[in-house]
Amino acid sequence: MAGDGGGGGVDWESLAEATSGAIGSLVSTTVLYPLDTCKTKFQAELQTQQGAQKYRNLSDVFWEAIRKRQFLSLYQGLNTKNIQSFVSSFFYFYGYSYFKRLYLEKSGAKSIGTTANLLVAAAAGACTVIVTQPLDTAASRMQTSAFGKSKGLRETLSEGTWMEAFDGLGISIILTCNPAIQYTVFDQLKQRIIQRQRRKNAGSAEDNSRVALSAFSAFLLGAVSKSIATVLTYPLIRCKVMIQAADPDEDDDNESERPSKSRAPKTMLGALHAIWTKEGIPGFFKGLNAQILKTVLSSALLLMIKEKISKFTWVSLLAMRRYLFVSQKRIKSVTV
């Protein structure tokens, strides 16, 4: 394999995929973070039995920040979220690429089927979630804190027990089917488009070894694949946000703006029951439009950036591998 020779056991192809994916995630997270904060605060609020709620729609969250002159608080928790997104994407893309290559080597197949692709993506997602869950929990608590009252990463995590840092871990593991569905759909559609492009270029002198998607194609495929995954898993997505949300006790100075002090349940069944009893069936899809808007834009940007920089990342890592390999040979010759 191209990524095995002279690399000292390092899987350079998987490393290139992981690096380009992590950079794409970092950029998309930063660009869309204010929207993510508004979405998260809107999802975390649970309506009371009397029907009282602070936020009627997503724009209410935004205008609250403007009214309180806390626009920059829409970025509270950004550093933690960026760390979480970078680490999460790196682990996921590396694991996905590595497990996929391992499957192809062990099975002897030339391509991976849909079922195997789903299993590979789910395995990569589960490993990623376990590593990054404390960062995800901390970021959610920071975003759902009152504007201007968010705390740092260490202080946020130290407020509770170590087990509380893994709030929502069970749901997060179940939600690994979300990126599994997304990237499976994206990868299968991408392969079809690339194969079509290679057939078109078969009679020309162009190099077909590293055919890449156009920016528009990558954006479109990312939007379609993420929309499908989001709609199917949204009730669990909202439950996770509610479980990880900050305590409302210190959220607002104005008591009249706070319809309920009760904290959402800390289990998946408890959150599902609370939504059912207080908001009914529509509550399971509260904020779905905002979630689709944010996740589709985020995933589409991530995959578009990843596709456009993957070739550069691959060339850079090959140059690094060549340099390291030559350096090792020189060191051995000097020692001998």
XYZ file of N, CA, C and O in Angstrom, residues 199-291:
372
model
N -14.102 7.619 -16.035
C -14.500 7.074 -17.329
C -14.448 8.149 -18.400
O -14.069 7.889 -19.550
N -14.817 9.378 -18.018
C -14.757 10.481 -18.983
C -13.320 10.817 -19.358
O -13.038 11.209 -20.493
N -12.399 10.689 -18.361
C -11.003 11.033 -18.601
C -10.172 9.863 -19.107
O -8.956 9.995 -19.287
N -10.826 8.711 -19.326
C -10.081 7.502 -19.699
C -9.335 7.679 -21.009
O -8.217 7.195 -21.177
N -9.925 8.407 -21.947
C -9.292 8.568 -23.250
C -8.335 9.730 -23.325
O -7.696 9.940 -24.366
N -8.194 10.484 -22.232
C -7.299 11.642 -22.236
C -6.003 11.306 -21.510
O -5.847 10.243 -20.925
N -5.075 12.268 -21.542
C -3.772 12.063 -20.912
C -3.770 12.496 -19.452
O -2.735 12.499 -18.794
N -4.928 12.872 -18.900
C -5.001 13.359 -17.522
C -4.777 12.228 -16.528
O -5.113 11.073 -16.778
N -4.200 12.588 -15.383
C -3.926 11.595 -14.331
C -5.200 11.312 -13.552
O -5.784 12.206 -12.945
N -5.644 10.055 -13.571
C -6.878 9.679 -12.879
C -6.631 9.136 -11.475
O -7.566 8.748 -10.789
N -5.378 9.087 -11.035
C -5.072 8.458 -9.750
C -5.585 9.259 -8.566
O -5.908 8.695 -7.534
N -5.642 10.599 -8.689
C -6.081 11.433 -7.565
C -7.209 12.360 -7.997
O -7.152 13.573 -7.795
N -8.240 11.801 -8.619
C -9.403 12.590 -9.024
C -10.142 13.057 -7.777
O -10.390 12.273 -6.861
N -10.492 14.339 -7.726
C -11.159 14.910 -6.547
C -12.493 15.518 -6.945
O -12.706 15.903 -8.103
N -13.402 15.611 -5.967
C -14.687 16.243 -6.206
C -14.520 17.753 -6.349
O -13.612 18.345 -5.773
N -15.419 18.359 -7.098
C -15.443 19.814 -7.146
C -16.014 20.332 -5.827
O -16.662 19.593 -5.083
N -15.767 21.615 -5.532
C -16.254 22.189 -4.281
C -17.777 22.129 -4.211
O -18.356 21.810 -3.169
N -18.447 22.399 -5.315
C -19.911 22.382 -5.326
C -20.449 20.972 -5.099
O -21.402 20.768 -4.346
N -19.830 19.976 -5.744
C -20.278 18.588 -5.575
C -20.103 18.118 -4.142
O -20.984 17.472 -3.573
N -18.956 18.472 -3.537
C -18.708 18.079 -2.155
C -19.704 18.750 -1.216
O -20.205 18.131 -0.271
N -19.997 20.026 -1.459
C -20.961 20.764 -0.639
C -22.347 20.136 -0.752
O -23.038 19.914 0.257
N -22.775 19.839 -1.967
C -24.101 19.267 -2.200
C -24.233 17.880 -1.579
O -25.230 17.580 -0.913
N -23.232 17.031 -1.768
C -23.274 15.687 -1.198
C -23.263 15.740 0.325
O -23.945 14.954 0.985
N -22.489 16.666 0.885
C -22.463 16.812 2.334
C -23.807 17.230 2.892
O -24.250 16.739 3.937
N -24.489 18.156 2.193
C -25.791 18.634 2.651
C -26.839 17.523 2.605
O -27.619 17.341 3.545
N -26.862 16.774 1.526
C -27.847 15.701 1.376
C -27.627 14.603 2.414
O -28.566 14.158 3.087
N -26.389 14.166 2.562
C -26.095 13.068 3.482
C -26.369 13.450 4.933
O -26.908 12.659 5.705
N -26.040 14.678 5.320
C -26.248 15.099 6.703
C -27.731 15.317 7.007
O -28.187 15.059 8.126
N -28.499 15.797 6.047
C -29.937 15.998 6.255
C -30.625 14.679 6.576
O -31.450 14.595 7.493
N -30.275 13.651 5.839
C -30.868 12.335 6.065
C -30.538 11.832 7.471
O -31.414 11.364 8.209
N -29.272 11.950 7.856
C -28.846 11.462 9.169
C -29.478 12.254 10.310
O -29.865 11.695 11.330
N -29.620 13.563 10.128
C -30.155 14.417 11.189
C -31.629 14.135 11.469
O -32.047 14.039 12.628
N -32.427 14.019 10.433
C -33.858 13.768 10.609
C -34.098 12.447 11.338
O -34.952 12.355 12.222
N -33.315 11.438 11.011
C -33.504 10.117 11.600
C -33.120 10.061 13.079
O -33.679 9.273 13.840
N -32.191 10.904 13.494
C -31.655 10.793 14.860
C -31.978 12.002 15.745
O -31.501 12.070 16.883
N -32.800 12.931 15.274
C -32.966 14.191 16.000
C -33.513 14.062 17.429
O -33.028 14.767 18.326
N -34.523 13.228 17.701
C -35.005 13.139 19.089
C -33.892 12.831 20.091
O -33.870 13.384 21.195
N -32.970 11.970 19.719
C -31.854 11.657 20.609
C -30.875 12.825 20.700
O -30.260 13.046 21.747
N -30.737 13.574 19.622
C -29.847 14.742 19.643
C -30.348 15.757 20.664
O -29.571 16.304 21.454
N -31.656 15.991 20.684
C -32.194 16.961 21.643
C -32.066 16.442 23.074
O -31.774 17.198 24.003
N -32.284 15.154 23.266
C -32.125 14.574 24.609
C -30.704 14.782 25.124
O -30.492 15.113 26.288
N -29.728 14.595 24.276
C -28.330 14.757 24.690
C -28.045 16.191 25.107
O -27.357 16.442 26.107
N -28.568 17.157 24.363
C -28.365 18.564 24.706
C -28.979 18.874 26.064
O -28.378 19.559 26.901
N -30.185 18.367 26.311
C -30.853 18.598 27.590
C -30.070 17.992 28.746
O -29.949 18.586 29.818
N -29.520 16.796 28.547
C -28.767 16.121 29.598
C -27.481 16.871 29.924
O -27.070 16.973 31.081
N -26.840 17.432 28.904
C -25.556 18.093 29.094
C -25.680 19.572 29.453
O -24.672 20.210 29.764
N -26.896 20.119 29.430
C -27.078 21.558 29.648
C -26.645 21.987 31.036
O -26.668 21.209 32.000
N -26.259 23.263 31.148
C -25.839 23.823 32.439
C -27.037 23.926 33.374
O -28.196 24.015 32.938
N -26.772 23.935 34.689
C -27.830 24.119 35.671
C -28.475 25.481 35.483
O -27.775 26.483 35.294
N -29.803 25.587 35.560
C -30.467 26.881 35.375
C -30.434 27.760 36.613
O -30.874 28.903 36.567
N -29.898 27.266 37.728
C -29.975 27.996 38.997
C -29.335 29.380 38.935
O -29.813 30.323 39.537
N -28.230 29.487 38.176
C -27.535 30.761 38.114
C -27.600 31.373 36.722
O -26.818 32.246 36.384
N -28.532 30.906 35.936
C -28.549 31.323 34.544
C -28.945 32.771 34.333
O -28.398 33.448 33.493
N -29.941 33.258 35.071
C -30.461 34.591 34.796
C -30.587 35.401 36.072
O -30.984 34.897 37.118
N -30.264 36.675 35.966
C -30.453 37.578 37.091
C -31.922 37.951 37.220
O -32.422 38.237 38.302
N -32.638 37.961 36.119
C -34.042 38.357 36.105
C -34.917 37.125 36.255
O -35.028 36.313 35.358
N -35.522 36.974 37.412
C -36.338 35.793 37.681
C -37.547 35.708 36.757
O -38.021 34.632 36.445
N -38.075 36.870 36.320
C -39.270 36.857 35.476
C -38.984 36.254 34.111
O -39.891 35.811 33.418
N -37.697 36.232 33.705
C -37.355 35.672 32.406
C -37.162 34.170 32.464
O -36.974 33.514 31.471
N -37.187 33.613 33.674
C -36.901 32.190 33.839
C -38.180 31.458 34.205
O -38.607 31.456 35.347
N -38.845 30.813 33.257
C -40.117 30.164 33.534
C -40.021 28.952 34.435
O -40.960 28.584 35.093
N -38.885 28.306 34.488
C -38.770 27.102 35.310
C -37.328 26.919 35.765
O -36.407 27.107 35.001
N -37.147 26.550 37.039
C -35.816 26.312 37.566
C -35.439 24.839 37.511
O -34.333 24.471 37.843
N -36.397 24.011 37.144
C -36.140 22.573 37.173
C -35.126 22.189 36.107
O -35.175 22.664 34.986
N -34.224 21.304 36.511
C -33.207 20.843 35.581
C -33.705 19.610 34.844
O -34.422 18.786 35.407
N -33.310 19.494 33.595
C -33.738 18.351 32.805
C -33.169 17.060 33.387
O -32.097 17.064 33.980
N -33.862 15.944 33.220
C -33.360 14.661 33.714
C -32.007 14.317 33.099
O -31.674 14.775 32.014
N -31.237 13.498 33.830
C -29.888 13.171 33.398
C -29.772 11.798 32.757
O -28.665 11.270 32.622
N -30.884 11.214 32.364
C -30.858 9.939 31.654
C -31.647 10.079 30.364
O -32.495 10.966 30.230
N -31.384 9.194 29.432
C -32.073 9.256 28.151
C -33.573 9.025 28.321
O -34.390 9.774 27.784
N -33.947 8.002 29.110
C -35.368 7.722 29.315
C -36.052 8.864 30.060
O -37.194 9.213 29.777
N -35.324 9.455 31.030
C -35.890 10.580 31.762
C -36.120 11.783 30.867
O -37.150 12.466 30.978
N -35.181 12.061 29.974
C -35.327 13.187 29.053
C -36.469 12.942 28.068
O -37.271 13.843 27.783
N -36.562 11.718 27.548
C -37.644 11.386 26.620
C -39.006 11.518 27.304
O -39.966 12.032 26.718
N -39.094 11.066 28.566
C -40.348 11.160 29.310
C -40.708 12.620 29.584
O -41.885 13.017 29.492
N -39.723 13.439 29.927
C -39.986 14.849 30.205
C -40.488 15.577 28.957
O -41.416 16.392 29.027
N -39.888 15.277 27.823
C -40.343 15.902 26.571
C -41.768 15.466 26.252
O -42.613 16.273 25.867
N -42.049 14.186 26.433
C -43.370 13.641 26.106
C -44.457 14.260 26.980
O -45.521 14.633 26.485
N -44.198 14.373 28.286
C -45.218 14.868 29.208
C -45.413 16.387 29.117
O -46.517 16.878 29.336
N -44.357 17.131 28.802
C -44.451 18.594 28.815
C -44.651 19.225 27.441
O -45.215 20.311 27.329
N -44.182 18.552 26.395
C -44.261 19.161 25.060
C -44.929 18.277 24.019
O -45.230 18.748 22.924
N -45.146 17.013 24.355
C -45.788 16.121 23.405
C -44.868 15.736 22.255
O -43.659 15.993 22.270
N -45.467 15.146 21.220
C -44.691 14.687 20.067
C -43.909 15.816 19.393
O -42.744 15.635 19.025
N -44.502 17.028 19.218
C -43.721 18.106 18.592
C -42.435 18.437 19.336
O -41.470 18.913 18.730
N -42.415 18.181 20.654
C -41.225 18.476 21.433
C -40.012 17.668 21.021
O -38.877 18.119 21.179
N -40.244 16.456 20.495
C -39.124 15.630 20.064
C -38.400 16.237 18.871
O -37.257 15.872 18.576
N -39.082 17.152 18.177
C -38.475 17.766 16.994
C -38.341 19.279 17.145
O -38.195 20.000 16.161
N -38.363 19.756 18.393
C -38.168 21.180 18.646
C -36.753 21.578 18.246
O -35.780 21.011 18.723
N -36.650 22.565 17.375
C -35.345 23.027 16.920
C -34.776 22.223 15.775
O -33.596 22.383 15.429
N -35.596 21.363 15.157
C -35.100 20.526 14.065
C -34.597 21.370 12.895
O -33.547 21.086 12.309
N -35.344 22.434 12.561
C -34.926 23.286 11.445
C -33.557 23.904 11.699
O -32.699 23.942 10.808
N -33.367 24.381 12.932
C -32.076 24.980 13.287
C -30.967 23.933 13.255
O -29.845 24.215 12.830
N -31.282 22.718 13.729
C -30.285 21.647 13.731
C -29.873 21.287 12.311
O -28.677 21.110 12.024
